[in-house]
Amino acid sequence: MADNDQERTEQATSRRREQSYQEGNFATSKEVSTLFMVAAGVIVLYFSGLWMFSGLADVMKKCFHLYRGELTVKELHTIFKDLSLSFLMIIAPALLIPIFGAISYVVQNGINFTAKPLAPDFKKINPLAGFKKIASMNSIAELVKSILKISVLTYVVFLAVKKEWLNMPVLIDMDVAASAAYIAKVSFAIMVKTVWVLVVIAAIDYAYQKWTFEKGLRMSKEEIKEEMKETEGDPIIKARIKSMQREMARKRMMADVPKADVVITNPTHIAVAIRYDREKGGAPIVVAKGAGFVAEKIRELARKSGVPVLENKPLARTLYKTVRIGMEIPADLYKAVAEVLAYVYRLRKRK
C-alpha cells in the first residue's frame, strides 16, 4: 500500500477529477459549514434578537391571560393554531440558519448536482470496513482536530467569562430586564469571539482537506497511460495508423509524379513536382514534394517517366516551405515558375 502511494506522483487529470465530482467526492471542510451557520446565528441574533425576545414575551403574556378561565375544545384549537403561527413567525429568521450550511458547500465546490452518493452501497455496512475506517489516520486526525477545537473554544469562553466575573454579583441587585440585557450582551460578545476562532479553524481545516483531497486524486504513470488508452486509444496503435496514413499519402503523391510537367530540385535535398493544366487554366499546382529520401524517389520516378528534372535552389526551397501538396503556387512565384515551364515546353518542342 505504501509503495502504491509513493508511485502516485502525477497530478490528477481532468477526467479523474470529473469522475470524482460525479461520485460526490469534493474537498469539503465541515468546519467551514460550522462557521457559516454560527456566523449566520450571530447575524440573526444581532438584527432580530430584540424582536424575537419581544415576540416571545408577548406570546407568554397571551398564554397566561388565556389560561385563567376554562376553555372549550374549539377554543383550545383556535388558541393553539394562533400561538403556533405566532411562534413560527418569531423563529422564522432562525430557520434560515441551516440554509447557510448549504451555501458553505456551494462556496467551497461550486454547484454540483449528483445522485450517486444517495445510491445504496452495501460496502458501507460491512463491519470490517467500518472498523478500518474508525481506526484510519483520517479518523484519528478528526479526533485530534475536534479535541483541539473544543479546547480552544473553551479557553476563549473562559477568558470572556473571567473578564466579566467581577460583575456577576451585581446581577443580584438588577431587575429582570437589566440582568437579561447584560447576559445577552456578554453572550453576544462570546459568540463574536467564537466566530473569529472558527474563521481560523475553518481556514486551516479547508487547506488541510484540500491538500488531502488533491493527494488522494494523484495518479501513477501507469494509471495515466491506461486512461489515455481508454480515451484516446492505444498510442502504439495510433502511431501505426498515422504511419499507414502517411504511407498511403506518399503513395498517392508518388502516383502523381509521372503526370507532372517538371520537377524542381535543390539539387539533392529537395524535390518539388509541378503540373500545369492548360485546359482548366489557373495557376500551376504542386503535385508532390519531399526532402531527403523522398526527394530522391521523386527524382528517380520523374526520370523513369520522362519528366524533366531542373535545378533551381531558391525556387525549390521556397516552394517546399510555402506551398502544400495539391495547392496552387502563390502569385509572387508566378514569374519564376512560368520561366521554368516555358523552358520545359521549349525542350519538348525541340524533341
Coordinates of C-alpha atoms in Angstrom, one line a residue:
M1 CA 0.0 0.0 0.0
A2 CA 2.8 2.4 0.8
D3 CA 4.6 1.6 -2.4
N4 CA 1.5 2.2 -4.3
D5 CA 1.0 5.6 -2.7
Q6 CA 4.7 6.5 -3.5
E7 CA 4.1 5.8 -7.2
R8 CA 1.2 8.2 -7.3
T9 CA 3.3 11.3 -8.1
E10 CA 1.4 12.7 -11.0
Q11 CA -1.3 15.4 -10.8
A12 CA -4.9 14.1 -11.5
T13 CA -6.2 14.5 -15.0
S14 CA -9.4 16.4 -15.8
R15 CA -11.2 13.1 -16.4
R16 CA -10.2 11.8 -13.0
R17 CA -11.5 15.0 -11.4
E18 CA -14.7 14.8 -13.3
Q19 CA -15.3 11.2 -12.2
S20 CA -14.6 12.2 -8.6
Y21 CA -17.1 15.0 -8.8
Q22 CA -19.7 12.7 -10.3
E23 CA -19.2 10.3 -7.4
G24 CA -19.8 13.2 -4.9
N25 CA -16.2 13.5 -3.7
F26 CA -15.2 17.1 -3.0
A27 CA -12.6 18.9 -0.9
T28 CA -15.2 19.9 1.7
S29 CA -14.5 21.1 5.2
K30 CA -17.2 20.6 7.9
E31 CA -15.6 23.5 9.8
V32 CA -16.5 25.9 7.0
S33 CA -20.1 24.8 7.3
T34 CA -20.0 25.2 11.1
L35 CA -18.5 28.7 10.6
F36 CA -21.2 29.7 8.2
M37 CA -24.0 28.5 10.5
V38 CA -22.6 30.1 13.6
A39 CA -21.9 33.4 11.8
A40 CA -25.5 33.3 10.5
G41 CA -26.8 32.7 14.0
V42 CA -24.8 35.7 15.3
I43 CA -26.2 37.9 12.4
V44 CA -29.8 36.7 13.1
L45 CA -29.4 37.5 16.8
Y46 CA -27.9 40.9 16.1
F47 CA -30.7 42.1 13.8
S48 CA -33.7 40.2 15.1
G49 CA -32.8 39.2 18.7
L50 CA -34.7 42.0 20.3
W51 CA -37.7 41.4 18.0
M52 CA -37.7 37.7 18.8
F53 CA -37.4 38.3 22.5
S54 CA -40.3 40.8 22.5
G55 CA -42.4 38.4 20.4
L56 CA -41.8 35.5 22.8
A57 CA -42.7 37.8 25.7
D58 CA -46.0 38.7 24.1
V59 CA -46.8 35.1 23.4
M60 CA -46.2 34.2 27.0
K61 CA -48.3 37.1 28.2
K62 CA -51.1 36.0 25.9
C63 CA -50.8 32.4 27.2
F64 CA -51.1 33.4 30.8
H65 CA -54.0 35.7 30.0
L66 CA -56.0 33.0 28.2
Y67 CA -55.4 30.2 30.7
R68 CA -57.1 32.0 33.5
G69 CA -60.6 30.6 32.7
E70 CA -62.0 27.4 31.5
L71 CA -61.7 26.8 27.7
T72 CA -63.6 24.6 25.3
V73 CA -62.0 22.2 22.8
K74 CA -62.8 24.6 20.0
E75 CA -61.2 27.5 21.8
L76 CA -58.1 25.4 22.6
H77 CA -57.8 24.5 18.9
T78 CA -58.1 28.2 17.9
I79 CA -55.6 29.3 20.6
F80 CA -53.1 26.5 19.6
K81 CA -53.4 27.5 16.0
D82 CA -52.8 31.2 16.7
L83 CA -49.9 30.5 19.1
S84 CA -48.3 28.1 16.7
L85 CA -48.5 30.7 13.9
S86 CA -47.1 33.4 16.2
F87 CA -44.3 31.2 17.4
L88 CA -43.4 30.2 13.8
M89 CA -43.2 33.9 12.8
I90 CA -41.0 34.6 15.7
I91 CA -38.4 31.9 15.0
A92 CA -38.6 32.4 11.2
P93 CA -35.3 34.2 11.0
A94 CA -33.6 31.3 12.9
L95 CA -35.0 28.8 10.4
L96 CA -32.8 30.5 7.7
I97 CA -29.6 29.4 9.5
P98 CA -29.4 25.9 8.0
I99 CA -29.5 27.4 4.6
F100 CA -26.1 29.0 5.2
G101 CA -24.8 25.5 5.8
A102 CA -25.8 24.5 2.2
I103 CA -24.3 27.8 1.0
S104 CA -21.0 26.9 2.5
Y105 CA -20.8 23.8 0.3
V106 CA -21.5 25.8 -2.8
V107 CA -18.8 28.3 -1.8
Q108 CA -16.3 25.5 -1.4
N109 CA -17.0 23.5 -4.5
G110 CA -19.5 25.3 -6.7
I111 CA -22.8 23.9 -7.8
N112 CA -22.5 20.2 -8.4
F113 CA -25.6 18.0 -8.6
T114 CA -25.1 14.3 -8.4
A115 CA -27.3 11.5 -7.1
K116 CA -24.6 8.9 -6.8
P117 CA -23.9 9.4 -3.1
L118 CA -27.6 8.6 -2.5
A119 CA -27.3 5.2 -4.2
P120 CA -27.3 2.2 -1.8
D121 CA -23.8 0.9 -1.1
F122 CA -23.7 -2.4 0.8
K123 CA -19.9 -2.0 1.4
K124 CA -20.7 0.8 3.9
I125 CA -22.5 -1.7 6.2
N126 CA -19.5 -4.1 6.3
P127 CA -18.4 -4.2 9.9
L128 CA -14.7 -4.9 9.0
A129 CA -14.7 -1.9 6.6
G130 CA -16.3 0.2 9.3
F131 CA -13.7 -0.8 11.9
K132 CA -10.9 0.1 9.4
K133 CA -12.5 3.4 8.8
I134 CA -12.7 4.1 12.5
A135 CA -9.1 3.2 13.0
S136 CA -7.8 5.1 10.0
M137 CA -5.5 8.0 10.1
N138 CA -8.3 10.4 8.9
S139 CA -10.4 9.4 11.9
I140 CA -7.5 10.0 14.3
A141 CA -6.9 13.3 12.7
E142 CA -10.5 14.3 13.0
L143 CA -10.5 13.3 16.7
V144 CA -7.4 15.3 17.4
K145 CA -8.9 18.3 15.5
S146 CA -12.2 18.1 17.5
I147 CA -10.3 18.0 20.8
L148 CA -8.1 21.0 19.8
K149 CA -11.2 22.9 18.6
I150 CA -13.2 22.3 21.8
S151 CA -10.1 23.2 23.9
V152 CA -9.6 26.5 22.1
L153 CA -13.2 27.4 22.2
T154 CA -13.4 26.5 25.9
Y155 CA -10.4 28.7 26.6
V156 CA -11.9 31.6 24.6
V157 CA -15.2 31.3 26.5
F158 CA -13.3 31.1 29.8
L159 CA -11.4 34.3 29.1
A160 CA -14.6 36.1 28.2
V161 CA -16.4 35.0 31.3
K162 CA -13.4 35.7 33.5
K163 CA -13.4 39.2 32.3
E164 CA -17.0 39.7 33.5
W165 CA -16.5 37.6 36.6
L166 CA -16.4 40.6 39.0
N167 CA -19.7 41.9 37.5
M168 CA -21.6 38.8 38.3
P169 CA -22.6 39.7 41.9
V170 CA -24.2 42.9 40.6
L171 CA -26.8 40.9 38.8
I172 CA -28.5 40.2 42.1
D173 CA -29.5 43.8 42.5
M174 CA -30.6 44.2 38.9
D175 CA -34.2 43.8 37.8
V176 CA -35.1 41.0 35.3
A177 CA -34.9 43.2 32.2
A178 CA -31.5 44.7 33.0
S179 CA -29.9 41.3 34.0
A180 CA -31.3 39.8 30.8
A181 CA -29.8 42.6 28.7
Y182 CA -26.5 42.2 30.5
I183 CA -26.4 38.4 29.9
A184 CA -27.4 38.9 26.3
K185 CA -24.6 41.4 25.8
V186 CA -22.0 39.1 27.3
S187 CA -23.3 36.1 25.3
F188 CA -23.2 38.0 22.1
A189 CA -19.6 39.1 22.8
I190 CA -18.7 35.4 23.4
M191 CA -20.4 34.4 20.1
V192 CA -18.5 37.0 18.1
K193 CA -15.2 35.8 19.6
T194 CA -16.2 32.3 18.8
V195 CA -16.8 33.2 15.2
W196 CA -13.3 34.6 14.8
V197 CA -11.8 31.5 16.3
L198 CA -13.9 29.4 13.9
V199 CA -12.6 31.5 11.0
V200 CA -9.1 30.5 11.8
I201 CA -10.0 26.9 12.4
A202 CA -12.1 26.7 9.1
A203 CA -9.2 28.2 7.0
I204 CA -6.7 25.7 8.4
D205 CA -9.1 22.8 8.1
Y206 CA -10.1 23.7 4.5
A207 CA -6.5 23.9 3.5
Y208 CA -5.9 20.5 5.0
Q209 CA -8.9 19.0 3.4
K210 CA -7.9 20.4 0.0
W211 CA -4.4 19.0 0.4
T212 CA -5.7 15.6 1.4
F213 CA -8.2 15.6 -1.5
E214 CA -5.6 16.5 -4.1
K215 CA -3.2 13.9 -2.6
G216 CA -6.0 11.2 -2.9
L217 CA -6.6 12.2 -6.6
R218 CA -2.9 11.7 -7.6
M219 CA -2.3 9.1 -10.2
S220 CA 0.6 6.9 -11.1
K221 CA 2.1 7.0 -14.5
E222 CA 0.6 3.6 -15.3
E223 CA -2.9 5.0 -14.5
I224 CA -2.4 7.9 -16.7
K225 CA -1.3 5.6 -19.6
E226 CA -4.4 3.4 -19.0
E227 CA -6.6 6.4 -19.1
M228 CA -5.1 7.7 -22.3
K229 CA -5.7 4.3 -23.8
E230 CA -9.3 4.4 -22.8
T231 CA -10.0 8.0 -24.0
E232 CA -7.6 8.3 -27.0
G233 CA -6.7 4.7 -27.8
D234 CA -3.5 2.8 -27.6
P235 CA -0.6 5.1 -28.5
I236 CA 1.1 2.2 -30.4
I237 CA -2.0 1.6 -32.5
K238 CA -2.4 5.4 -33.1
A239 CA 1.2 5.7 -34.2
R240 CA 0.7 2.7 -36.5
I241 CA -2.4 4.2 -38.0
K242 CA -0.6 7.5 -38.6
S243 CA 2.3 5.7 -40.2
M244 CA -0.1 3.9 -42.5
Q245 CA -1.9 7.1 -43.4
R246 CA 1.5 8.8 -44.2
E247 CA 2.5 5.8 -46.3
M248 CA -0.8 5.9 -48.3
A249 CA -0.5 9.7 -48.8
R250 CA 3.1 9.2 -50.0
K251 CA 2.0 6.5 -52.5
R252 CA -0.8 8.8 -53.8
M253 CA 1.8 11.6 -54.1
M254 CA 4.2 9.4 -56.0
A255 CA 1.5 8.3 -58.4
D256 CA 1.1 11.9 -59.5
V257 CA 4.8 12.4 -60.2
P258 CA 4.6 10.9 -63.8
K259 CA 1.8 13.4 -64.5
A260 CA 3.9 16.4 -63.6
D261 CA 5.4 18.8 -66.1
V262 CA 8.6 19.4 -64.3
V263 CA 10.5 18.5 -61.1
I264 CA 12.4 21.3 -59.5
T265 CA 15.3 20.3 -57.2
N266 CA 17.8 21.7 -54.7
P267 CA 19.5 19.7 -56.3
T268 CA 19.8 16.7 -54.0
H269 CA 18.0 17.5 -50.7
I270 CA 14.6 18.9 -52.0
A271 CA 12.4 18.0 -55.0
V272 CA 9.1 19.6 -55.9
A273 CA 6.9 18.3 -58.8
I274 CA 4.7 20.9 -60.6
R275 CA 1.9 20.4 -63.1
Y276 CA 0.0 22.9 -65.2
D277 CA -3.3 22.1 -66.7
R278 CA -3.9 24.4 -69.7
E279 CA -7.5 23.3 -70.2
K280 CA -8.5 24.3 -66.6
G281 CA -6.3 27.3 -66.5
G282 CA -5.5 28.9 -63.2
A283 CA -2.0 28.6 -61.6
P284 CA 0.3 25.6 -61.6
I285 CA -0.2 23.1 -58.9
V286 CA 2.4 21.3 -56.6
V287 CA 1.5 17.6 -57.0
A288 CA 4.4 16.2 -55.0
K289 CA 7.3 17.4 -52.8
G290 CA 9.8 15.9 -50.4
A291 CA 13.1 16.1 -48.8
G292 CA 16.0 13.6 -48.4
F293 CA 15.0 10.0 -49.3
V294 CA 11.5 11.1 -50.6
A295 CA 13.2 13.8 -52.8
E296 CA 15.5 11.1 -54.2
K297 CA 12.5 8.8 -55.0
I298 CA 10.7 11.7 -56.7
R299 CA 13.7 12.5 -58.9
E300 CA 14.2 8.8 -59.8
L301 CA 10.5 8.3 -60.7
A302 CA 10.5 11.5 -62.7
R303 CA 13.5 10.4 -64.8
K304 CA 11.9 7.0 -65.4
S305 CA 8.7 8.7 -66.5
G306 CA 10.4 11.2 -68.7
V307 CA 9.6 14.2 -66.6
P308 CA 12.3 16.9 -66.8
V309 CA 14.3 17.5 -63.6
L310 CA 15.7 21.0 -63.3
E311 CA 17.9 22.5 -60.7
N312 CA 16.7 25.8 -59.1
K313 CA 17.8 26.1 -55.4
P314 CA 15.9 29.3 -54.4
L315 CA 12.7 28.3 -56.1
A316 CA 12.8 24.7 -54.8
R317 CA 13.3 25.8 -51.2
T318 CA 10.5 28.4 -51.4
L319 CA 8.0 26.0 -53.0
Y320 CA 8.9 23.3 -50.4
K321 CA 8.4 25.6 -47.5
T322 CA 5.4 27.7 -48.5
V323 CA 3.2 25.5 -50.8
R324 CA 1.3 22.4 -49.7
I325 CA 0.7 19.4 -51.9
G326 CA -2.4 20.0 -54.1
M327 CA -2.3 23.7 -53.7
E328 CA -1.6 26.3 -56.4
I329 CA 1.6 28.3 -56.3
P330 CA 1.3 31.8 -54.9
A331 CA 1.2 34.9 -57.1
D332 CA 4.7 36.1 -56.2
L333 CA 6.1 32.9 -57.7
Y334 CA 4.2 33.0 -61.0
K335 CA 7.1 34.6 -62.9
A336 CA 9.8 32.2 -61.7
V337 CA 7.6 29.1 -62.3
A338 CA 6.4 30.4 -65.7
E339 CA 10.1 30.7 -66.8
V340 CA 10.7 27.1 -65.8
L341 CA 7.6 25.8 -67.6
A342 CA 8.5 27.9 -70.7
Y343 CA 11.9 26.3 -70.7
V344 CA 10.4 22.8 -70.4
Y345 CA 7.9 23.4 -73.2
R346 CA 10.7 24.6 -75.5
L347 CA 12.7 21.4 -74.7
R348 CA 9.7 19.3 -75.6
K349 CA 9.2 21.1 -78.9
R350 CA 12.9 20.6 -79.8
K351 CA 12.5 16.9 -79.0

